[in-house]
Amino acid sequence: MSIQSAVKRKTAPDILARKNGEPIVMLTSYHAHTASLVDRYCDVILVGDSLGNVMHGFETTVPVTLEMMILQGHAVMRGSKQSLVVVDMPFGSYEASKEQAFHSAARIMKETHCGAVKLEGGARMAETIAFLTERGIPVMAHIGLTPQSINALGSFRSQGKDEAEALARGENVRGPIQNDAIAVAEAGAFSVVVEAVAEPVARKITQTIAIPTIGIGASSACDGQVLVLEDMLGLNARVPKFVKKYGNLGSMIEEAIEGYANEVRSRAFPGPEHVYGGKPKA
């Protein structure tokens, strides 16, 4: 039996089947070593274009390239065994046409061996999502705050306030975010990330559509949750409101580096136990 057949990875249909079931756990990863840790506890690993911010110090995700996503996607696949690995399609790799999207997505899947791709946009991307899924490429959609559109949005701000107020008034109307969710579900997406959307709207979307919703700054009613790993580990000083820090690795790493630097300068490191001695003379 081959290694590949001995290990059963989760697939897009497995995640789709979790609608209204056990909550889906999802985190980002960009490296083999963090992927191996995340893989033990998560259902989905997202190789997010947030690697532009986390790894390269970009202010936005816009500069991220297809080659960057493929390189890190391959690393995460090597480091994981059981999670569904989803790779973000970066800005400029899918918007021009559904054919461009297919060529980019096919390249990602062929070169990384990942199980699905993710793209941003609701109703405007429905035709593209349908085109990809009809050709065997599982698609995770992304609606609400779409970071690749930051230059058009102007700032990272929550979405759906007007829709939430309409719901609070008992109005039975569908706003643009709800329409986006319905459009991507009907187009064939197996799940949808709902980012920075007013809680009542995210809850309503989750109740309405037949595919799992994965919230990030949305609602606890969503079918799953996702965070950027470095944010929840406390490695980033500035994080969005919706991030809960489950660790404080930033200060721990700095303390370790300071200790190392001090010991090198004082010649306390390396000690006798860290060096190789020569063989004693006969």
C-alpha positions as protocol buffer text, in pm:
chain_id: "A"
residue {
  index: 1
  type: MET
  ca { x: 0 y: 0 z: 0 }
}
residue {
  index: 2
  type: SER
  ca { x: 140 y: 340 z: -96 }
}
residue {
  index: 3
  type: ILE
  ca { x: 178 y: 625 z: 149 }
}
residue {
  index: 4
  type: GLN
  ca { x: -74 y: 825 z: -53 }
}
residue {
  index: 5
  type: SER
  ca { x: -345 y: 559 z: -25 }
}
residue {
  index: 6
  type: ALA
  ca { x: -273 y: 494 z: 344 }
}
residue {
  index: 7
  type: VAL
  ca { x: -352 y: 853 z: 443 }
}
residue {
  index: 8
  type: LYS
  ca { x: -702 y: 982 z: 374 }
}
residue {
  index: 9
  type: ARG
  ca { x: -715 y: 1355 z: 329 }
}
residue {
  index: 10
  type: LYS
  ca { x: -1036 y: 1546 z: 375 }
}
residue {
  index: 11
  type: THR
  ca { x: -1189 y: 1658 z: 47 }
}
residue {
  index: 12
  type: ALA
  ca { x: -1416 y: 1941 z: -64 }
}
residue {
  index: 13
  type: PRO
  ca { x: -1721 y: 1706 z: -56 }
}
residue {
  index: 14
  type: ASP
  ca { x: -1629 y: 1613 z: 304 }
}
residue {
  index: 15
  type: ILE
  ca { x: -1641 y: 1981 z: 401 }
}
residue {
  index: 16
  type: LEU
  ca { x: -1965 y: 2039 z: 209 }
}
residue {
  index: 17
  type: ALA
  ca { x: -2121 y: 1751 z: 404 }
}
residue {
  index: 18
  type: ARG
  ca { x: -2046 y: 1934 z: 731 }
}
residue {
  index: 19
  type: LYS
  ca { x: -2324 y: 2188 z: 668 }
}
residue {
  index: 20
  type: ASN
  ca { x: -2523 y: 2221 z: 992 }
}
residue {
  index: 21
  type: GLY
  ca { x: -2291 y: 1965 z: 1152 }
}
residue {
  index: 22
  type: GLU
  ca { x: -1979 y: 1975 z: 1367 }
}
residue {
  index: 23
  type: PRO
  ca { x: -1814 y: 2316 z: 1323 }
}
residue {
  index: 24
  type: ILE
  ca { x: -1534 y: 2331 z: 1067 }
}
residue {
  index: 25
  type: VAL
  ca { x: -1194 y: 2433 z: 1206 }
}
residue {
  index: 26
  type: MET
  ca { x: -971 y: 2625 z: 966 }
}
residue {
  index: 27
  type: LEU
  ca { x: -640 y: 2811 z: 1005 }
}
residue {
  index: 28
  type: THR
  ca { x: -385 y: 2953 z: 767 }
}
residue {
  index: 29
  type: SER
  ca { x: -38 y: 2812 z: 715 }
}
residue {
  index: 30
  type: TYR
  ca { x: 242 y: 2894 z: 473 }
}
residue {
  index: 31
  type: HIS
  ca { x: 521 y: 2657 z: 582 }
}
residue {
  index: 32
  type: ALA
  ca { x: 571 y: 2283 z: 615 }
}
residue {
  index: 33
  type: HIS
  ca { x: 655 y: 2298 z: 986 }
}
residue {
  index: 34
  type: THR
  ca { x: 350 y: 2503 z: 1090 }
}
residue {
  index: 35
  type: ALA
  ca { x: 132 y: 2296 z: 856 }
}
residue {
  index: 36
  type: SER
  ca { x: 232 y: 1979 z: 1044 }
}
residue {
  index: 37
  type: LEU
  ca { x: 109 y: 2137 z: 1370 }
}
residue {
  index: 38
  type: VAL
  ca { x: -212 y: 2284 z: 1227 }
}
residue {
  index: 39
  type: ASP
  ca { x: -287 y: 1955 z: 1050 }
}
residue {
  index: 40
  type: ARG
  ca { x: -332 y: 1772 z: 1381 }
}
residue {
  index: 41
  type: TYR
  ca { x: -630 y: 1982 z: 1486 }
}
residue {
  index: 42
  type: CYS
  ca { x: -786 y: 2145 z: 1179 }
}
residue {
  index: 43
  type: ASP
  ca { x: -1018 y: 2027 z: 905 }
}
residue {
  index: 44
  type: VAL
  ca { x: -897 y: 2282 z: 651 }
}
residue {
  index: 45
  type: ILE
  ca { x: -562 y: 2456 z: 605 }
}
residue {
  index: 46
  type: LEU
  ca { x: -579 y: 2777 z: 404 }
}
residue {
  index: 47
  type: VAL
  ca { x: -267 y: 2885 z: 221 }
}
residue {
  index: 48
  type: GLY
  ca { x: -387 y: 3242 z: 225 }
}
residue {
  index: 49
  type: ASP
  ca { x: -259 y: 3534 z: 23 }
}
residue {
  index: 50
  type: SER
  ca { x: -220 y: 3692 z: 367 }
}
residue {
  index: 51
  type: LEU
  ca { x: 129 y: 3547 z: 334 }
}
residue {
  index: 52
  type: GLY
  ca { x: 200 y: 3876 z: 161 }
}
residue {
  index: 53
  type: ASN
  ca { x: 143 y: 4056 z: 491 }
}
residue {
  index: 54
  type: VAL
  ca { x: 281 y: 3789 z: 723 }
}
residue {
  index: 55
  type: MET
  ca { x: 588 y: 3667 z: 534 }
}
residue {
  index: 56
  type: HIS
  ca { x: 680 y: 3960 z: 313 }
}
residue {
  index: 57
  type: GLY
  ca { x: 564 y: 4268 z: 502 }
}
residue {
  index: 58
  type: PHE
  ca { x: 333 y: 4398 z: 228 }
}
residue {
  index: 59
  type: GLU
  ca { x: 67 y: 4642 z: 342 }
}
residue {
  index: 60
  type: THR
  ca { x: -197 y: 4460 z: 133 }
}
residue {
  index: 61
  type: THR
  ca { x: -234 y: 4125 z: -41 }
}
residue {
  index: 62
  type: VAL
  ca { x: -237 y: 4286 z: -387 }
}
residue {
  index: 63
  type: PRO
  ca { x: 137 y: 4232 z: -465 }
}
residue {
  index: 64
  type: VAL
  ca { x: 116 y: 3855 z: -405 }
}
residue {
  index: 65
  type: THR
  ca { x: 189 y: 3649 z: -717 }
}
residue {
  index: 66
  type: LEU
  ca { x: 73 y: 3310 z: -841 }
}
residue {
  index: 67
  type: GLU
  ca { x: 427 y: 3178 z: -806 }
}
residue {
  index: 68
  type: MET
  ca { x: 435 y: 3278 z: -439 }
}
residue {
  index: 69
  type: MET
  ca { x: 109 y: 3095 z: -373 }
}
residue {
  index: 70
  type: ILE
  ca { x: 226 y: 2782 z: -552 }
}
residue {
  index: 71
  type: LEU
  ca { x: 559 y: 2774 z: -367 }
}
residue {
  index: 72
  type: GLN
  ca { x: 398 y: 2799 z: -23 }
}
residue {
  index: 73
  type: GLY
  ca { x: 109 y: 2572 z: -120 }
}
residue {
  index: 74
  type: HIS
  ca { x: 357 y: 2301 z: -208 }
}
residue {
  index: 75
  type: ALA
  ca { x: 530 y: 2346 z: 129 }
}
residue {
  index: 76
  type: VAL
  ca { x: 202 y: 2314 z: 320 }
}
residue {
  index: 77
  type: MET
  ca { x: 107 y: 2001 z: 129 }
}
residue {
  index: 78
  type: ARG
  ca { x: 441 y: 1843 z: 222 }
}
residue {
  index: 79
  type: GLY
  ca { x: 389 y: 1931 z: 588 }
}
residue {
  index: 80
  type: SER
  ca { x: 30 y: 1809 z: 621 }
}
residue {
  index: 81
  type: LYS
  ca { x: -142 y: 1472 z: 590 }
}
residue {
  index: 82
  type: GLN
  ca { x: -512 y: 1483 z: 670 }
}
residue {
  index: 83
  type: SER
  ca { x: -648 y: 1837 z: 628 }
}
residue {
  index: 84
  type: LEU
  ca { x: -803 y: 1972 z: 311 }
}
residue {
  index: 85
  type: VAL
  ca { x: -552 y: 2225 z: 179 }
}
residue {
  index: 86
  type: VAL
  ca { x: -707 y: 2526 z: 3 }
}
residue {
  index: 87
  type: VAL
  ca { x: -484 y: 2771 z: -184 }
}
residue {
  index: 88
  type: ASP
  ca { x: -584 y: 3132 z: -244 }
}
residue {
  index: 89
  type: MET
  ca { x: -590 y: 3261 z: -600 }
}
residue {
  index: 90
  type: PRO
  ca { x: -402 y: 3592 z: -585 }
}
residue {
  index: 91
  type: PHE
  ca { x: -513 y: 3925 z: -725 }
}
residue {
  index: 92
  type: GLY
  ca { x: -483 y: 3941 z: -1103 }
}
residue {
  index: 93
  type: SER
  ca { x: -482 y: 3564 z: -1157 }
}
residue {
  index: 94
  type: TYR
  ca { x: -855 y: 3510 z: -1218 }
}
residue {
  index: 95
  type: GLU
  ca { x: -1052 y: 3833 z: -1265 }
}
residue {
  index: 96
  type: ALA
  ca { x: -990 y: 3893 z: -1637 }
}
residue {
  index: 97
  type: SER
  ca { x: -1193 y: 3595 z: -1758 }
}
residue {
  index: 98
  type: LYS
  ca { x: -1318 y: 3256 z: -1654 }
}
residue {
  index: 99
  type: GLU
  ca { x: -1060 y: 3103 z: -1887 }
}
residue {
  index: 100
  type: GLN
  ca { x: -780 y: 3290 z: -1711 }
}
residue {
  index: 101
  type: ALA
  ca { x: -919 y: 3165 z: -1380 }
}
residue {
  index: 102
  type: PHE
  ca { x: -918 y: 2806 z: -1503 }
}
residue {
  index: 103
  type: HIS
  ca { x: -558 y: 2819 z: -1622 }
}
residue {
  index: 104
  type: SER
  ca { x: -444 y: 2972 z: -1292 }
}
residue {
  index: 105
  type: ALA
  ca { x: -645 y: 2730 z: -1079 }
}
residue {
  index: 106
  type: ALA
  ca { x: -533 y: 2429 z: -1282 }
}
residue {
  index: 107
  type: ARG
  ca { x: -172 y: 2534 z: -1240 }
}
residue {
  index: 108
  type: ILE
  ca { x: -215 y: 2571 z: -863 }
}
residue {
  index: 109
  type: MET
  ca { x: -372 y: 2227 z: -829 }
}
residue {
  index: 110
  type: LYS
  ca { x: -127 y: 2052 z: -1063 }
}
residue {
  index: 111
  type: GLU
  ca { x: 184 y: 2203 z: -903 }
}
residue {
  index: 112
  type: THR
  ca { x: 82 y: 2190 z: -537 }
}
residue {
  index: 113
  type: HIS
  ca { x: -154 y: 1887 z: -536 }
}
residue {
  index: 114
  type: CYS
  ca { x: -391 y: 2085 z: -312 }
}
residue {
  index: 115
  type: GLY
  ca { x: -760 y: 1995 z: -283 }
}
residue {
  index: 116
  type: ALA
  ca { x: -926 y: 2325 z: -370 }
}
residue {
  index: 117
  type: VAL
  ca { x: -874 y: 2692 z: -452 }
}
residue {
  index: 118
  type: LYS
  ca { x: -1030 y: 3004 z: -301 }
}
residue {
  index: 119
  type: LEU
  ca { x: -1123 y: 3323 z: -481 }
}
residue {
  index: 120
  type: GLU
  ca { x: -1276 y: 3651 z: -369 }
}
residue {
  index: 121
  type: GLY
  ca { x: -1603 y: 3795 z: -496 }
}
residue {
  index: 122
  type: GLY
  ca { x: -1973 y: 3714 z: -485 }
}
residue {
  index: 123
  type: ALA
  ca { x: -2225 y: 3749 z: -766 }
}
residue {
  index: 124
  type: ARG
  ca { x: -1967 y: 3899 z: -1001 }
}
residue {
  index: 125
  type: MET
  ca { x: -1761 y: 3578 z: -976 }
}
residue {
  index: 126
  type: ALA
  ca { x: -2052 y: 3332 z: -997 }
}
residue {
  index: 127
  type: GLU
  ca { x: -1996 y: 3257 z: -1366 }
}
residue {
  index: 128
  type: THR
  ca { x: -1627 y: 3192 z: -1301 }
}
residue {
  index: 129
  type: ILE
  ca { x: -1703 y: 2964 z: -1005 }
}
residue {
  index: 130
  type: ALA
  ca { x: -1946 y: 2764 z: -1218 }
}
residue {
  index: 131
  type: PHE
  ca { x: -1688 y: 2740 z: -1499 }
}
residue {
  index: 132
  type: LEU
  ca { x: -1424 y: 2604 z: -1261 }
}
residue {
  index: 133
  type: THR
  ca { x: -1646 y: 2358 z: -1074 }
}
residue {
  index: 134
  type: GLU
  ca { x: -1785 y: 2219 z: -1399 }
}
residue {
  index: 135
  type: ARG
  ca { x: -1426 y: 2141 z: -1495 }
}
residue {
  index: 136
  type: GLY
  ca { x: -1335 y: 1959 z: -1176 }
}
residue {
  index: 137
  type: ILE
  ca { x: -1186 y: 2237 z: -965 }
}
residue {
  index: 138
  type: PRO
  ca { x: -1341 y: 2270 z: -617 }
}
residue {
  index: 139
  type: VAL
  ca { x: -1389 y: 2635 z: -524 }
}
residue {
  index: 140
  type: MET
  ca { x: -1420 y: 2801 z: -185 }
}
residue {
  index: 141
  type: ALA
  ca { x: -1577 y: 3144 z: -227 }
}
residue {
  index: 142
  type: HIS
  ca { x: -1504 y: 3457 z: -21 }
}
residue {
  index: 143
  type: ILE
  ca { x: -1756 y: 3736 z: 37 }
}
residue {
  index: 144
  type: GLY
  ca { x: -1802 y: 4039 z: 263 }
}
residue {
  index: 145
  type: LEU
  ca { x: -1473 y: 4215 z: 318 }
}
residue {
  index: 146
  type: THR
  ca { x: -1250 y: 4108 z: 30 }
}
residue {
  index: 147
  type: PRO
  ca { x: -894 y: 4224 z: 103 }
}
residue {
  index: 148
  type: GLN
  ca { x: -782 y: 4211 z: -261 }
}
residue {
  index: 149
  type: SER
  ca { x: -1030 y: 4493 z: -328 }
}
residue {
  index: 150
  type: ILE
  ca { x: -883 y: 4719 z: -60 }
}
residue {
  index: 151
  type: ASN
  ca { x: -784 y: 4988 z: -311 }
}
residue {
  index: 152
  type: ALA
  ca { x: -1147 y: 5014 z: -421 }
}
residue {
  index: 153
  type: LEU
  ca { x: -1294 y: 4981 z: -70 }
}
residue {
  index: 154
  type: GLY
  ca { x: -1057 y: 5241 z: 73 }
}
residue {
  index: 155
  type: SER
  ca { x: -1012 y: 5073 z: 411 }
}
residue {
  index: 156
  type: PHE
  ca { x: -1056 y: 4747 z: 599 }
}
residue {
  index: 157
  type: ARG
  ca { x: -1403 y: 4801 z: 745 }
}
residue {
  index: 158
  type: SER
  ca { x: -1692 y: 4576 z: 837 }
}
residue {
  index: 159
  type: GLN
  ca { x: -1961 y: 4506 z: 580 }
}
residue {
  index: 160
  type: GLY
  ca { x: -2339 y: 4469 z: 590 }
}
residue {
  index: 161
  type: LYS
  ca { x: -2443 y: 4733 z: 842 }
}
residue {
  index: 162
  type: ASP
  ca { x: -2741 y: 4847 z: 634 }
}
residue {
  index: 163
  type: GLU
  ca { x: -2850 y: 4489 z: 578 }
}
residue {
  index: 164
  type: ALA
  ca { x: -2826 y: 4420 z: 951 }
}
residue {
  index: 165
  type: GLU
  ca { x: -3041 y: 4724 z: 1028 }
}
residue {
  index: 166
  type: ALA
  ca { x: -3300 y: 4608 z: 774 }
}
residue {
  index: 167
  type: LEU
  ca { x: -3309 y: 4264 z: 936 }
}
residue {
  index: 168
  type: ALA
  ca { x: -3349 y: 4426 z: 1278 }
}
residue {
  index: 169
  type: ARG
  ca { x: -3653 y: 4613 z: 1144 }
}
residue {
  index: 170
  type: GLY
  ca { x: -3803 y: 4284 z: 1033 }
}
residue {
  index: 171
  type: GLU
  ca { x: -3778 y: 4367 z: 664 }
}
residue {
  index: 172
  type: ASN
  ca { x: -3784 y: 4056 z: 447 }
}
residue {
  index: 173
  type: VAL
  ca { x: -3536 y: 4183 z: 189 }
}
residue {
  index: 174
  type: ARG
  ca { x: -3208 y: 4050 z: 57 }
}
residue {
  index: 175
  type: GLY
  ca { x: -2914 y: 4287 z: 52 }
}
residue {
  index: 176
  type: PRO
  ca { x: -2602 y: 4262 z: -166 }
}
residue {
  index: 177
  type: ILE
  ca { x: -2405 y: 4040 z: 73 }
}
residue {
  index: 178
  type: GLN
  ca { x: -2690 y: 3791 z: 102 }
}
residue {
  index: 179
  type: ASN
  ca { x: -2722 y: 3796 z: -276 }
}
residue {
  index: 180
  type: ASP
  ca { x: -2350 y: 3726 z: -306 }
}
residue {
  index: 181
  type: ALA
  ca { x: -2380 y: 3425 z: -75 }
}
residue {
  index: 182
  type: ILE
  ca { x: -2672 y: 3281 z: -270 }
}
residue {
  index: 183
  type: ALA
  ca { x: -2495 y: 3341 z: -602 }
}
residue {
  index: 184
  type: VAL
  ca { x: -2175 y: 3157 z: -508 }
}
residue {
  index: 185
  type: ALA
  ca { x: -2370 y: 2869 z: -354 }
}
residue {
  index: 186
  type: GLU
  ca { x: -2582 y: 2828 z: -665 }
}
residue {
  index: 187
  type: ALA
  ca { x: -2270 y: 2850 z: -883 }
}
residue {
  index: 188
  type: GLY
  ca { x: -2126 y: 2540 z: -716 }
}
residue {
  index: 189
  type: ALA
  ca { x: -1885 y: 2662 z: -447 }
}
residue {
  index: 190
  type: PHE
  ca { x: -1846 y: 2395 z: -178 }
}
residue {
  index: 191
  type: SER
  ca { x: -1815 y: 2655 z: 100 }
}
residue {
  index: 192
  type: VAL
  ca { x: -1783 y: 3029 z: 149 }
}
residue {
  index: 193
  type: VAL
  ca { x: -1569 y: 3245 z: 375 }
}
residue {
  index: 194
  type: VAL
  ca { x: -1774 y: 3532 z: 524 }
}
residue {
  index: 195
  type: GLU
  ca { x: -1537 y: 3805 z: 640 }
}
residue {
  index: 196
  type: ALA
  ca { x: -1607 y: 4108 z: 860 }
}
residue {
  index: 197
  type: VAL
  ca { x: -1982 y: 4093 z: 802 }
}
residue {
  index: 198
  type: ALA
  ca { x: -2236 y: 4221 z: 1055 }
}
residue {
  index: 199
  type: GLU
  ca { x: -2341 y: 3931 z: 1279 }
}
residue {
  index: 200
  type: PRO
  ca { x: -2715 y: 3927 z: 1193 }
}
residue {
  index: 201
  type: VAL
  ca { x: -2633 y: 3915 z: 822 }
}
residue {
  index: 202
  type: ALA
  ca { x: -2379 y: 3634 z: 862 }
}
residue {
  index: 203
  type: ARG
  ca { x: -2628 y: 3439 z: 1072 }
}
residue {
  index: 204
  type: LYS
  ca { x: -2902 y: 3489 z: 812 }
}
residue {
  index: 205
  type: ILE
  ca { x: -2670 y: 3377 z: 531 }
}
residue {
  index: 206
  type: THR
  ca { x: -2577 y: 3062 z: 723 }
}
residue {
  index: 207
  type: GLN
  ca { x: -2945 y: 2981 z: 769 }
}
residue {
  index: 208
  type: THR
  ca { x: -3025 y: 3050 z: 403 }
}
residue {
  index: 209
  type: ILE
  ca { x: -2764 y: 2880 z: 185 }
}
residue {
  index: 210
  type: ALA
  ca { x: -2698 y: 2508 z: 147 }
}
residue {
  index: 211
  type: ILE
  ca { x: -2317 y: 2525 z: 168 }
}
residue {
  index: 212
  type: PRO
  ca { x: -2104 y: 2575 z: 482 }
}
residue {
  index: 213
  type: THR
  ca { x: -2018 y: 2928 z: 585 }
}
residue {
  index: 214
  type: ILE
  ca { x: -1676 y: 2984 z: 741 }
}
residue {
  index: 215
  type: GLY
  ca { x: -1671 y: 3299 z: 947 }
}
residue {
  index: 216
  type: ILE
  ca { x: -1391 y: 3542 z: 1018 }
}
residue {
  index: 217
  type: GLY
  ca { x: -1531 y: 3838 z: 1205 }
}
residue {
  index: 218
  type: ALA
  ca { x: -1883 y: 3719 z: 1126 }
}
residue {
  index: 219
  type: SER
  ca { x: -2096 y: 3500 z: 1355 }
}
residue {
  index: 220
  type: SER
  ca { x: -2064 y: 3206 z: 1590 }
}
residue {
  index: 221
  type: ALA
  ca { x: -2361 y: 3063 z: 1400 }
}
residue {
  index: 222
  type: CYS
  ca { x: -2139 y: 3006 z: 1095 }
}
residue {
  index: 223
  type: ASP
  ca { x: -2062 y: 2647 z: 1006 }
}
residue {
  index: 224
  type: GLY
  ca { x: -1693 y: 2703 z: 1078 }
}
residue {
  index: 225
  type: GLN
  ca { x: -1430 y: 2960 z: 1169 }
}
residue {
  index: 226
  type: VAL
  ca { x: -1095 y: 3069 z: 1027 }
}
residue {
  index: 227
  type: LEU
  ca { x: -814 y: 3291 z: 1156 }
}
residue {
  index: 228
  type: VAL
  ca { x: -467 y: 3381 z: 1039 }
}
residue {
  index: 229
  type: LEU
  ca { x: -234 y: 3158 z: 1241 }
}
residue {
  index: 230
  type: GLU
  ca { x: 17 y: 3432 z: 1320 }
}
residue {
  index: 231
  type: ASP
  ca { x: -261 y: 3659 z: 1445 }
}
residue {
  index: 232
  type: MET
  ca { x: -403 y: 3409 z: 1692 }
}
residue {
  index: 233
  type: LEU
  ca { x: -53 y: 3313 z: 1812 }
}
residue {
  index: 234
  type: GLY
  ca { x: 28 y: 3673 z: 1905 }
}
residue {
  index: 235
  type: LEU
  ca { x: 301 y: 3718 z: 1646 }
}
residue {
  index: 236
  type: ASN
  ca { x: 144 y: 4029 z: 1494 }
}
residue {
  index: 237
  type: ALA
  ca { x: 124 y: 4345 z: 1705 }
}
residue {
  index: 238
  type: ARG
  ca { x: -177 y: 4489 z: 1519 }
}
residue {
  index: 239
  type: VAL
  ca { x: -468 y: 4258 z: 1452 }
}
residue {
  index: 240
  type: PRO
  ca { x: -834 y: 4309 z: 1356 }
}
residue {
  index: 241
  type: LYS
  ca { x: -1107 y: 4326 z: 1620 }
}
residue {
  index: 242
  type: PHE
  ca { x: -1227 y: 3976 z: 1537 }
}
residue {
  index: 243
  type: VAL
  ca { x: -897 y: 3810 z: 1634 }
}
residue {
  index: 244
  type: LYS
  ca { x: -868 y: 3632 z: 1967 }
}
residue {
  index: 245
  type: LYS
  ca { x: -508 y: 3572 z: 2071 }
}
residue {
  index: 246
  type: TYR
  ca { x: -462 y: 3215 z: 2193 }
}
residue {
  index: 247
  type: GLY
  ca { x: -92 y: 3264 z: 2257 }
}
residue {
  index: 248
  type: ASN
  ca { x: 175 y: 3530 z: 2298 }
}
residue {
  index: 249
  type: LEU
  ca { x: 458 y: 3386 z: 2094 }
}
residue {
  index: 250
  type: GLY
  ca { x: 588 y: 3726 z: 1991 }
}
residue {
  index: 251
  type: SER
  ca { x: 724 y: 3808 z: 2336 }
}
residue {
  index: 252
  type: MET
  ca { x: 843 y: 3448 z: 2388 }
}
residue {
  index: 253
  type: ILE
  ca { x: 1043 y: 3455 z: 2065 }
}
residue {
  index: 254
  type: GLU
  ca { x: 1193 y: 3795 z: 2146 }
}
residue {
  index: 255
  type: GLU
  ca { x: 1293 y: 3672 z: 2493 }
}
residue {
  index: 256
  type: ALA
  ca { x: 1462 y: 3367 z: 2341 }
}
residue {
  index: 257
  type: ILE
  ca { x: 1650 y: 3578 z: 2085 }
}
residue {
  index: 258
  type: GLU
  ca { x: 1763 y: 3821 z: 2356 }
}
residue {
  index: 259
  type: GLY
  ca { x: 1890 y: 3533 z: 2569 }
}
residue {
  index: 260
  type: TYR
  ca { x: 2083 y: 3389 z: 2276 }
}
residue {
  index: 261
  type: ALA
  ca { x: 2238 y: 3726 z: 2187 }
}
residue {
  index: 262
  type: ASN
  ca { x: 2343 y: 3789 z: 2547 }
}
residue {
  index: 263
  type: GLU
  ca { x: 2506 y: 3446 z: 2581 }
}
residue {
  index: 264
  type: VAL
  ca { x: 2694 y: 3479 z: 2253 }
}
residue {
  index: 265
  type: ARG
  ca { x: 2832 y: 3818 z: 2354 }
}
residue {
  index: 266
  type: SER
  ca { x: 2933 y: 3690 z: 2700 }
}
residue {
  index: 267
  type: ARG
  ca { x: 3077 y: 3370 z: 2548 }
}
residue {
  index: 268
  type: ALA
  ca { x: 2844 y: 3158 z: 2764 }
}
residue {
  index: 269
  type: PHE
  ca { x: 2725 y: 2993 z: 2441 }
}
residue {
  index: 270
  type: PRO
  ca { x: 2834 y: 2755 z: 2308 }
}
residue {
  index: 271
  type: GLY
  ca { x: 2920 y: 2557 z: 2617 }
}
residue {
  index: 272
  type: PRO
  ca { x: 3125 y: 2236 z: 2633 }
}
residue {
  index: 273
  type: GLU
  ca { x: 2812 y: 2031 z: 2564 }
}
residue {
  index: 274
  type: HIS
  ca { x: 2749 y: 2213 z: 2236 }
}
residue {
  index: 275
  type: VAL
  ca { x: 3088 y: 2157 z: 2070 }
}
residue {
  index: 276
  type: TYR
  ca { x: 3269 y: 1853 z: 1931 }
}
residue {
  index: 277
  type: GLY
  ca { x: 3583 y: 1750 z: 2116 }
}
residue {
  index: 278
  type: GLY
  ca { x: 3879 y: 1585 z: 1951 }
}
residue {
  index: 279
  type: LYS
  ca { x: 3975 y: 1224 z: 2023 }
}
residue {
  index: 280
  type: PRO
  ca { x: 4217 y: 1195 z: 2316 }
}
residue {
  index: 281
  type: LYS
  ca { x: 4575 y: 1100 z: 2222 }
}
residue {
  index: 282
  type: ALA
  ca { x: 4677 y: 741 z: 2287 }
}
